[in-house]
Tab-separated table of C-alpha atoms and ligand atoms in Angstrom:
chain	number	residue	atom	x	y	z
F	1	MET	CA	-20.925	-20.048	-0.812
F	2	PRO	CA	-24.259	-20.616	0.995
F	3	LYS	CA	-25.386	-16.976	1.308
F	4	SER	CA	-24.945	-13.994	-0.956
F	5	ASP	CA	-21.642	-12.183	-0.370
F	6	THR	CA	-23.328	-9.209	1.248
F	7	ALA	CA	-24.985	-11.384	3.915
F	8	LEU	CA	-21.700	-12.903	5.079
F	9	SER	CA	-19.599	-11.403	7.836
F	10	PRO	CA	-16.093	-10.060	7.053
F	11	GLU	CA	-14.350	-12.965	8.823
F	12	THR	CA	-16.141	-15.397	6.497
F	13	LEU	CA	-15.579	-13.300	3.382
F	14	ALA	CA	-11.844	-13.153	4.157
F	15	ILE	CA	-11.755	-16.945	3.969
F	16	ARG	CA	-14.382	-17.739	1.339
F	17	ALA	CA	-14.875	-14.809	-1.048
F	18	GLY	CA	-13.318	-14.991	-4.502
F	19	THR	CA	-12.592	-18.718	-4.344
F	20	ASN	CA	-12.218	-20.196	-7.846
F	21	ARG	CA	-12.300	-23.981	-7.713
F	22	THR	CA	-11.129	-25.840	-10.813
F	23	GLU	CA	-12.478	-29.124	-12.212
F	24	PHE	CA	-10.208	-31.024	-9.756
F	25	GLY	CA	-12.175	-29.770	-6.761
F	26	GLU	CA	-9.087	-28.687	-4.804
F	27	HIS	CA	-9.849	-27.277	-1.336
F	28	GLY	CA	-6.891	-24.887	-1.172
F	29	GLU	CA	-6.710	-22.462	-4.104
F	30	ALA	CA	-4.628	-23.459	-7.121
F	31	ILE	CA	-1.960	-21.069	-8.415
F	32	PHE	CA	-2.140	-20.285	-12.109
F	33	THR	CA	1.505	-19.592	-12.868
F	34	THR	CA	1.057	-19.013	-16.554
F	35	SER	CA	2.038	-15.996	-18.575
F	36	SER	CA	-0.590	-16.497	-21.293
F	37	PHE	CA	-3.802	-18.399	-22.051
F	38	VAL	CA	-4.487	-20.595	-25.096
F	39	PHE	CA	-7.330	-19.931	-27.543
F	40	ASN	CA	-9.229	-22.540	-29.531
F	41	ASN	CA	-8.705	-20.662	-32.762
F	42	ALA	CA	-7.645	-17.349	-34.241
F	43	ALA	CA	-11.170	-15.936	-34.163
F	44	GLU	CA	-11.440	-16.587	-30.415
F	45	ALA	CA	-8.075	-14.895	-29.879
F	46	ALA	CA	-9.238	-11.883	-31.864
F	47	ALA	CA	-12.550	-11.704	-29.952
F	48	ARG	CA	-10.784	-11.825	-26.577
F	49	PHE	CA	-8.255	-9.169	-27.564
F	50	ALA	CA	-11.026	-6.957	-28.922
F	51	GLY	CA	-12.984	-7.356	-25.675
F	52	ASP	CA	-15.937	-8.940	-27.507
F	53	GLU	CA	-15.581	-12.165	-25.534
F	54	GLU	CA	-14.893	-12.642	-21.787
F	55	GLY	CA	-11.849	-14.654	-20.797
F	56	PHE	CA	-8.194	-14.549	-19.880
F	57	ILE	CA	-5.585	-13.473	-22.416
F	58	TYR	CA	-2.259	-12.714	-20.762
F	59	SER	CA	-1.276	-12.408	-17.094
F	60	ARG	CA	-0.287	-8.757	-17.432
F	61	PHE	CA	-3.996	-8.057	-18.093
F	62	SER	CA	-5.518	-10.526	-15.634
F	63	ASN	CA	-5.019	-14.002	-14.192
F	64	PRO	CA	-7.370	-16.363	-12.283
F	65	THR	CA	-5.285	-16.363	-9.069
F	66	VAL	CA	-4.907	-12.591	-9.139
F	67	GLU	CA	-8.622	-12.237	-9.860
F	68	SER	CA	-9.437	-14.404	-6.853
F	69	PHE	CA	-7.436	-12.039	-4.598
F	70	GLU	CA	-9.058	-9.001	-6.258
F	71	ASN	CA	-12.569	-10.336	-5.657
F	72	ARG	CA	-11.818	-11.211	-2.049
F	73	LEU	CA	-10.348	-7.792	-1.263
F	74	ALA	CA	-13.181	-5.969	-3.077
F	75	SER	CA	-15.747	-7.821	-1.006
F	76	LEU	CA	-13.872	-7.057	2.235
F	77	GLU	CA	-13.643	-3.343	1.399
F	78	GLY	CA	-17.308	-3.284	0.309
F	79	GLY	CA	-16.268	-2.104	-3.168
F	80	GLU	CA	-17.513	-3.087	-6.602
F	81	ALA	CA	-14.180	-4.016	-8.162
F	82	CYS	CA	-10.472	-4.299	-7.439
F	83	ILE	CA	-7.315	-4.276	-9.520
F	84	ALA	CA	-4.170	-5.816	-8.033
F	85	THR	CA	-0.775	-4.257	-8.690
F	86	SER	CA	2.886	-5.151	-8.268
F	87	SER	CA	3.358	-2.942	-5.176
F	88	GLY	CA	1.587	-0.375	-3.024
F	89	MET	CA	3.388	2.405	-4.880
F	90	SER	CA	2.233	1.047	-8.232
F	91	ALA	CA	-1.346	0.991	-6.854
F	92	ILE	CA	-0.992	4.727	-6.150
F	93	LEU	CA	0.648	5.424	-9.520
F	94	THR	CA	-2.031	3.370	-11.324
F	95	THR	CA	-4.769	5.342	-9.554
F	96	VAL	CA	-3.275	8.697	-10.467
F	97	LEU	CA	-2.467	7.825	-14.087
F	98	SER	CA	-5.800	6.083	-14.694
F	99	LEU	CA	-7.839	9.032	-13.436
F	100	LEU	CA	-5.835	12.207	-14.042
F	101	GLU	CA	-4.210	13.940	-16.969
F	102	GLN	CA	-1.767	16.742	-17.702
F	103	GLY	CA	-2.899	19.984	-16.078
F	104	ASP	CA	-4.775	18.268	-13.220
F	105	HIS	CA	-4.086	19.033	-9.583
F	106	ILE	CA	-4.085	16.902	-6.417
F	107	VAL	CA	-4.557	18.064	-2.846
F	108	ALA	CA	-2.684	15.663	-0.575
F	109	ALA	CA	-1.945	15.249	3.100
F	110	SER	CA	1.535	16.481	3.989
F	111	SER	CA	2.117	13.625	6.401
F	112	MET	CA	2.298	10.431	4.365
F	113	PHE	CA	4.618	7.577	3.450
F	114	GLY	CA	7.855	9.046	2.022
F	115	SER	CA	7.677	7.461	-1.458
F	116	THR	CA	4.128	8.750	-1.936
F	117	VAL	CA	5.349	12.257	-1.110
F	118	THR	CA	8.278	11.864	-3.530
F	119	LEU	CA	5.967	10.565	-6.295
F	120	PHE	CA	3.594	13.514	-5.903
F	121	GLU	CA	6.284	16.135	-5.331
F	122	LYS	CA	9.003	15.121	-7.815
F	123	LEU	CA	7.693	12.684	-10.458
F	124	LEU	CA	4.092	13.728	-11.189
F	125	PRO	CA	4.997	17.385	-11.940
F	126	ARG	CA	7.134	16.037	-14.830
F	127	LEU	CA	3.858	14.770	-16.333
F	128	GLY	CA	2.096	18.072	-15.700
F	129	ILE	CA	0.197	16.903	-12.601
F	130	THR	CA	0.773	19.161	-9.618
F	131	CYS	CA	0.085	18.799	-5.915
F	132	SER	CA	-0.643	21.053	-2.926
F	133	TRP	CA	-0.051	19.900	0.631
F	134	VAL	CA	-2.333	20.254	3.635
F	135	ASP	CA	-2.508	19.176	7.257
F	136	VAL	CA	-4.556	15.964	7.055
F	137	THR	CA	-6.635	16.961	10.098
F	138	ASP	CA	-7.477	20.520	8.973
F	139	LEU	CA	-10.728	20.498	6.988
F	140	ASP	CA	-10.547	24.237	6.204
F	141	ALA	CA	-7.063	23.784	4.745
F	142	TRP	CA	-8.362	21.020	2.436
F	143	GLN	CA	-11.186	23.287	1.289
F	144	GLN	CA	-8.909	26.258	0.685
F	145	ALA	CA	-6.369	24.212	-1.267
F	146	ILE	CA	-8.936	23.028	-3.818
F	147	ALA	CA	-8.455	24.895	-7.091
F	148	LYS	CA	-10.358	24.897	-10.388
F	149	ASN	CA	-8.191	22.088	-11.775
F	150	THR	CA	-8.218	19.919	-8.607
F	151	ARG	CA	-9.417	16.429	-9.450
F	152	MET	CA	-8.242	14.364	-6.489
F	153	LEU	CA	-7.923	14.508	-2.693
F	154	PHE	CA	-5.390	11.945	-1.460
F	155	LEU	CA	-4.648	10.839	2.093
F	156	GLU	CA	-3.621	8.067	4.461
F	157	THR	CA	-5.394	7.560	7.738
F	158	PRO	CA	-3.813	6.853	10.177
F	159	THR	CA	-0.807	8.519	8.590
F	160	ASN	CA	2.616	6.903	8.358
F	161	PRO	CA	4.342	7.335	10.815
F	162	LEU	CA	2.576	9.950	12.979
F	163	THR	CA	-0.814	8.171	13.148
F	164	GLU	CA	-2.839	11.337	12.530
F	165	ILE	CA	-6.484	10.658	11.652
F	166	ALA	CA	-8.426	12.225	8.761
F	167	ASP	CA	-12.196	12.585	8.915
F	168	ILE	CA	-13.149	10.452	5.902
F	169	THR	CA	-16.880	11.233	6.063
F	170	ARG	CA	-16.388	15.002	6.045
F	171	LEU	CA	-13.682	14.883	3.397
F	172	SER	CA	-15.882	12.733	1.175
F	173	SER	CA	-18.655	15.369	1.466
F	174	LEU	CA	-16.117	18.010	0.491
F	175	ALA	CA	-15.041	15.852	-2.474
F	176	ARG	CA	-18.656	15.541	-3.641
F	177	GLN	CA	-19.292	19.297	-3.280
F	178	THR	CA	-16.168	20.158	-5.248
F	179	ASN	CA	-16.468	17.429	-7.875
F	180	THR	CA	-13.169	15.853	-6.853
F	181	LEU	CA	-12.327	12.215	-6.074
F	182	LEU	CA	-11.348	11.104	-2.578
F	183	VAL	CA	-8.639	8.420	-2.516
F	184	VAL	CA	-7.734	6.817	0.821
F	185	ASP	CA	-4.640	4.697	1.463
F	186	ASN	CA	-6.064	2.112	3.898
F	187	CYS	CA	-2.748	0.388	4.546
F	188	PHE	CA	-2.572	1.001	8.319
F	189	CYS	CA	-6.121	-0.093	9.166
F	190	THR	CA	-7.050	-2.598	6.437
F	191	PRO	CA	-10.748	-3.380	5.896
F	192	ALA	CA	-10.694	-5.295	9.189
F	193	LEU	CA	-10.631	-1.936	11.029
F	194	GLN	CA	-11.851	0.692	8.574
F	195	LYS	CA	-13.906	0.785	5.374
F	196	PRO	CA	-13.317	4.119	3.633
F	197	LEU	CA	-15.728	3.355	0.756
F	198	GLU	CA	-18.609	2.967	3.226
F	199	LEU	CA	-17.644	6.358	4.670
F	200	GLY	CA	-17.898	7.946	1.205
F	201	ALA	CA	-14.408	7.645	-0.311
F	202	ASP	CA	-14.251	6.957	-4.059
F	203	TYR	CA	-11.180	4.703	-4.098
F	204	VAL	CA	-9.133	2.739	-1.583
F	205	VAL	CA	-5.485	1.941	-2.282
F	206	HIS	CA	-3.415	-0.678	-0.489
F	207	SER	CA	0.103	-1.775	0.036
F	208	ALA	CA	-0.721	-5.501	0.263
F	209	THR	CA	2.909	-5.899	1.361
F	210	LYS	CA	1.843	-4.917	4.870
F	211	TYR	CA	-1.057	-6.377	6.879
F	212	LEU	CA	-2.833	-8.056	3.946
F	213	ASP	CA	0.120	-10.417	3.618
F	214	GLY	CA	0.813	-10.195	7.329
F	215	GLN	CA	4.076	-12.113	7.337
F	216	GLY	CA	6.427	-9.917	5.335
F	217	ARG	CA	6.744	-12.304	2.378
F	218	CYS	CA	5.691	-10.474	-0.798
F	219	VAL	CA	5.396	-6.993	-2.265
F	220	GLY	CA	2.051	-6.058	-3.849
F	221	GLY	CA	-0.755	-3.547	-3.952
F	222	ALA	CA	-4.377	-3.032	-4.928
F	223	VAL	CA	-6.977	-0.414	-5.784
F	224	VAL	CA	-10.665	-0.894	-4.929
F	225	GLY	CA	-13.371	1.284	-6.483
F	226	PRO	CA	-16.274	1.454	-8.923
F	227	GLN	CA	-16.581	-1.265	-11.543
F	228	GLU	CA	-17.158	1.399	-14.198
F	229	THR	CA	-13.626	2.818	-13.977
F	230	ILE	CA	-11.656	-0.168	-12.612
F	231	LYS	CA	-12.721	-2.384	-15.511
F	232	THR	CA	-12.078	0.322	-18.106
F	233	GLN	CA	-9.555	3.094	-17.358
F	234	PHE	CA	-7.603	1.140	-14.729
F	235	LEU	CA	-7.512	-2.056	-16.790
F	236	ALA	CA	-6.400	-0.067	-19.850
F	237	PHE	CA	-3.526	1.382	-17.795
F	238	MET	CA	-2.651	-2.110	-16.523
F	239	ARG	CA	-2.546	-3.517	-20.076
F	240	SER	CA	-0.259	-0.813	-21.412
F	241	GLY	CA	1.534	0.366	-18.274
F	242	GLY	CA	2.136	-3.157	-16.954
F	243	PRO	CA	2.279	-2.941	-13.120
F	244	ALA	CA	0.647	-6.371	-12.696
F	245	MET	CA	0.717	-8.509	-9.544
F	246	SER	CA	2.371	-11.909	-9.896
F	247	PRO	CA	0.043	-14.927	-9.443
F	248	PHE	CA	2.298	-16.356	-6.739
F	249	ASN	CA	2.067	-13.135	-4.720
F	250	ALA	CA	-1.724	-13.050	-5.182
F	251	TRP	CA	-1.909	-16.589	-3.815
F	252	VAL	CA	0.151	-15.582	-0.761
F	253	PHE	CA	-2.011	-12.472	-0.166
F	254	ASN	CA	-5.180	-14.564	-0.415
F	255	ARG	CA	-3.865	-16.833	2.335
F	256	GLY	CA	-2.893	-13.760	4.342
F	257	LEU	CA	-6.413	-12.330	4.091
F	258	GLU	CA	-7.842	-15.444	5.714
F	259	THR	CA	-6.317	-14.523	9.077
F	260	LEU	CA	-6.507	-10.735	8.706
F	261	SER	CA	-9.203	-10.061	11.246
F	262	LEU	CA	-7.611	-12.223	13.976
F	263	ARG	CA	-4.185	-10.735	13.373
F	264	MET	CA	-5.462	-7.158	13.393
F	265	GLN	CA	-7.120	-7.714	16.774
F	266	ARG	CA	-3.815	-8.845	18.281
F	267	HIS	CA	-1.812	-6.090	16.540
F	268	CYS	CA	-4.219	-3.564	18.082
F	269	GLU	CA	-4.060	-5.077	21.573
F	270	ASN	CA	-0.255	-5.263	21.587
F	271	ALA	CA	0.121	-1.733	20.171
F	272	SER	CA	-2.245	-0.333	22.763
F	273	GLN	CA	-0.280	-1.905	25.625
F	274	LEU	CA	3.031	-0.737	24.182
F	275	ALA	CA	1.751	2.832	23.734
F	276	GLN	CA	0.572	2.959	27.353
F	277	TRP	CA	3.907	1.645	28.596
F	278	LEU	CA	5.885	4.107	26.456
F	279	GLN	CA	3.861	6.995	27.857
F	280	GLN	CA	5.189	6.182	31.326
F	281	GLN	CA	8.873	6.172	30.351
F	282	ARG	CA	10.875	9.265	31.252
F	283	TRP	CA	13.090	8.937	28.144
F	284	VAL	CA	10.034	9.239	25.862
F	285	LYS	CA	9.024	12.805	24.945
F	286	ARG	CA	5.819	12.028	23.043
F	287	VAL	CA	3.825	8.965	21.950
F	288	CYS	CA	1.715	8.913	18.758
F	289	PHE	CA	-1.021	6.297	18.901
F	290	PRO	CA	-4.712	6.991	18.157
F	291	GLY	CA	-5.824	4.711	20.995
F	292	LEU	CA	-4.389	7.027	23.657
F	293	PRO	CA	-7.062	9.333	25.116
F	294	ASP	CA	-4.764	12.348	24.670
F	295	HIS	CA	-4.202	11.697	20.935
F	296	PRO	CA	-5.713	14.784	19.222
F	297	GLN	CA	-8.069	12.692	17.046
F	298	HIS	CA	-8.798	9.927	19.567
F	299	GLN	CA	-12.588	10.413	19.412
F	300	LEU	CA	-12.613	10.447	15.616
F	301	ALA	CA	-10.504	7.275	15.482
F	302	LYS	CA	-12.964	5.655	17.896
F	303	GLN	CA	-15.906	6.489	15.620
F	304	GLN	CA	-14.248	5.772	12.304
F	305	GLN	CA	-12.186	2.666	13.093
F	306	GLN	CA	-12.950	-0.682	14.707
F	307	GLY	CA	-9.544	-0.663	16.401
F	308	PHE	CA	-6.581	1.704	16.641
F	309	GLY	CA	-4.084	-0.195	14.503
F	310	GLY	CA	-0.684	-1.712	15.147
F	311	VAL	CA	1.705	1.204	14.641
F	312	VAL	CA	3.074	3.255	17.533
F	313	SER	CA	5.525	6.095	16.978
F	314	PHE	CA	7.385	7.904	19.730
F	315	GLU	CA	9.920	10.623	20.121
F	316	VAL	CA	13.176	10.582	22.059
F	317	ALA	CA	15.638	13.453	22.556
F	318	ASP	CA	17.460	13.379	19.211
F	319	LYS	CA	18.823	11.247	16.367
F	320	GLN	CA	21.749	9.918	18.456
F	321	GLN	CA	19.435	8.622	21.154
F	322	ALA	CA	17.022	7.200	18.567
F	323	TRP	CA	19.797	5.307	16.751
F	324	ARG	CA	21.333	4.091	20.049
F	325	LEU	CA	17.979	2.723	21.185
F	326	ILE	CA	17.301	1.025	17.846
F	327	ASP	CA	20.784	-0.515	17.762
F	328	ARG	CA	20.425	-1.957	21.250
F	329	THR	CA	17.190	-3.856	20.583
F	330	ARG	CA	17.746	-7.611	20.426
F	331	LEU	CA	14.334	-9.052	19.560
F	332	LEU	CA	12.826	-6.325	17.384
F	333	SER	CA	13.750	-6.322	13.694
F	334	ILE	CA	15.462	-3.189	12.401
F	335	THR	CA	13.602	-2.943	9.137
F	336	ALA	CA	11.275	-0.459	7.476
F	337	ASN	CA	8.436	-2.862	6.670
F	338	LEU	CA	5.312	-3.014	8.810
F	339	GLY	CA	2.279	-5.243	9.242
F	340	ASP	CA	4.394	-8.315	9.954
F	341	THR	CA	3.951	-10.919	12.708
F	342	ARG	CA	7.413	-9.724	13.820
F	343	THR	CA	7.707	-6.354	15.513
F	344	THR	CA	9.746	-3.922	13.438
F	345	ILE	CA	11.504	-0.726	14.455
F	346	THR	CA	12.735	2.086	12.259
F	347	HIS	CA	13.957	5.678	12.294
F	348	PRO	CA	11.647	7.337	9.702
F	349	ALA	CA	13.786	10.467	9.180
F	350	SER	CA	16.652	8.371	7.784
F	351	THR	CA	14.713	5.466	6.205
F	352	THR	CA	11.081	5.658	5.007
F	353	HIS	CA	11.251	9.464	4.831
F	354	GLY	CA	15.007	9.755	4.266
F	355	ARG	CA	14.770	10.917	0.641
F	356	LEU	CA	12.532	13.878	1.457
F	357	SER	CA	14.027	17.340	1.574
F	358	GLU	CA	14.403	18.795	5.065
F	359	SER	CA	11.481	21.156	4.381
F	360	SER	CA	9.174	18.326	3.209
F	361	ARG	CA	10.143	16.316	6.273
F	362	GLN	CA	9.352	19.262	8.523
F	363	ARG	CA	6.048	19.821	6.695
F	364	ALA	CA	5.286	16.146	7.417
F	365	GLY	CA	6.165	16.658	11.101
F	366	ILE	CA	8.926	14.054	11.126
F	367	ASN	CA	11.841	14.995	13.327
F	368	GLN	CA	15.132	13.251	14.030
F	369	GLY	CA	14.053	11.916	17.441
F	370	LEU	CA	11.085	9.984	16.015
F	371	ILE	CA	11.021	6.159	16.108
F	372	ARG	CA	8.300	4.013	14.542
F	373	VAL	CA	7.428	0.606	15.944
F	374	ALA	CA	5.090	-1.622	13.947
F	375	VAL	CA	3.964	-3.906	16.712
F	376	GLY	CA	3.887	-7.587	15.787
F	377	LEU	CA	2.243	-10.637	17.273
F	378	GLU	CA	4.953	-11.714	19.730
F	379	HIS	CA	3.974	-11.670	23.411
F	380	ILE	CA	3.683	-8.042	24.494
F	381	ASN	CA	5.906	-8.632	27.562
F	382	ASP	CA	8.799	-9.641	25.308
F	383	ILE	CA	8.343	-6.561	23.104
F	384	VAL	CA	8.244	-4.237	26.124
F	385	ASP	CA	11.212	-5.987	27.793
F	386	ASP	CA	13.302	-5.575	24.646
F	387	LEU	CA	12.649	-1.841	24.427
F	388	ASP	CA	13.165	-1.499	28.171
F	389	GLN	CA	16.602	-3.158	28.090
F	390	ALA	CA	17.548	-1.179	24.942
F	391	ALA	CA	16.615	2.086	26.663
F	392	SER	CA	18.481	1.291	29.859
F	393	GLU	CA	21.596	0.299	27.894
F	394	SER	CA	21.452	3.373	25.691
F	395	GLY	CA	21.200	5.678	28.712
X	401	PLP	C1	1.015	3.884	3.962
X	401	PLP	C2	1.796	3.260	2.854
X	401	PLP	N1	1.347	3.344	1.599
X	401	PLP	C3	2.028	2.815	0.564
X	401	PLP	C4	3.215	2.154	0.771
X	401	PLP	C5	3.960	1.597	-0.413
X	401	PLP	O1	3.789	0.208	-0.481
X	401	PLP	P1	4.823	-0.770	-1.204
X	401	PLP	O2	6.060	-0.796	-0.384
X	401	PLP	O3	4.080	-2.065	-1.235
X	401	PLP	O4	5.068	-0.227	-2.562
X	401	PLP	C6	3.718	2.023	2.067
X	401	PLP	C7	5.003	1.312	2.297
X	401	PLP	O5	5.549	1.320	3.366
X	401	PLP	C8	2.989	2.598	3.129
X	401	PLP	O6	3.438	2.511	4.400
């Protein structure tokens, strides 16, 4: 690359950073679909395994294609290092198990993706790691929930599916004051719209499955943070815990990153138009989208993000009306994924948050009338027309 990485703009980094060209000089990246790497002799093998010599060993530890994706994402997030994982959930699990131990405590936002809530509420306590829940927007509640054994503050912003916004700068100051680590799930914004590390967060986690891929093809995840821990504790967990990303998926995500910034712009524009249209419909009780001036954290989203994202949630009367509306869409895909070129629609209370107990769902603010639309890249008129005809048919 002609300039140092830091001098290049994000659009260029998304296309050029992390490129590993082989001796053949290929322009598109090669995929290294190999499970292991060959050594010249037994001594070299021993040196690599012992960490005395740099180099690849086995694709559960690292792989050139995966490393290329890791370097590209780290440079986009403005982080020192990245470790790619098999899914977004394994990125979160890897972060927790690489940094915390039995007896540690997490303070987490009550409104988050359902599997993250289940992991923190049901699985981590079995390992002796406990969690307290707070309103993501309430700074005093975060402060009050921090106990002597709290090691981590964990949040998504915007949250899935209610699009609430956390103040990353203020929460990172709180983390520093209390000697805790701030981890931000940047899935909804991506580095094209928000850079939590520059705002003071310690780690960023991703579901690469969403906007980083951008076309709903592969499942994957990533953690970006300081070299010091990613290359030691996190890598040690990867070697023995095994949640590695496949080289093929890394190759797909690398291609996805190349168009991230362009796609995010269009996701934001389409979502903004859909949110404004929904607000005018008499069958809609409430619209959640940070770009609307009456969203409670609109000003914060404006300061913290370079766009409002592609997810719009809205509330109708009840579950029956929500299901009727979803069933009558013809263009939109009824699926729980998001960040795709195709607009998706889902009923969070019975899908993404369906495994939560009623009380956890209420704590997260997810009621039965809520619908989440992850706005894709189709023409906005077609998206609006589909919802309009679905609403008129469902009465
Ligand atoms: C905000 C958020 N974080 C994490 C995940 C988990 O990602 P994955 O499905 O790649 O495991 C999701 C999945 O929907 C999500 O929406």
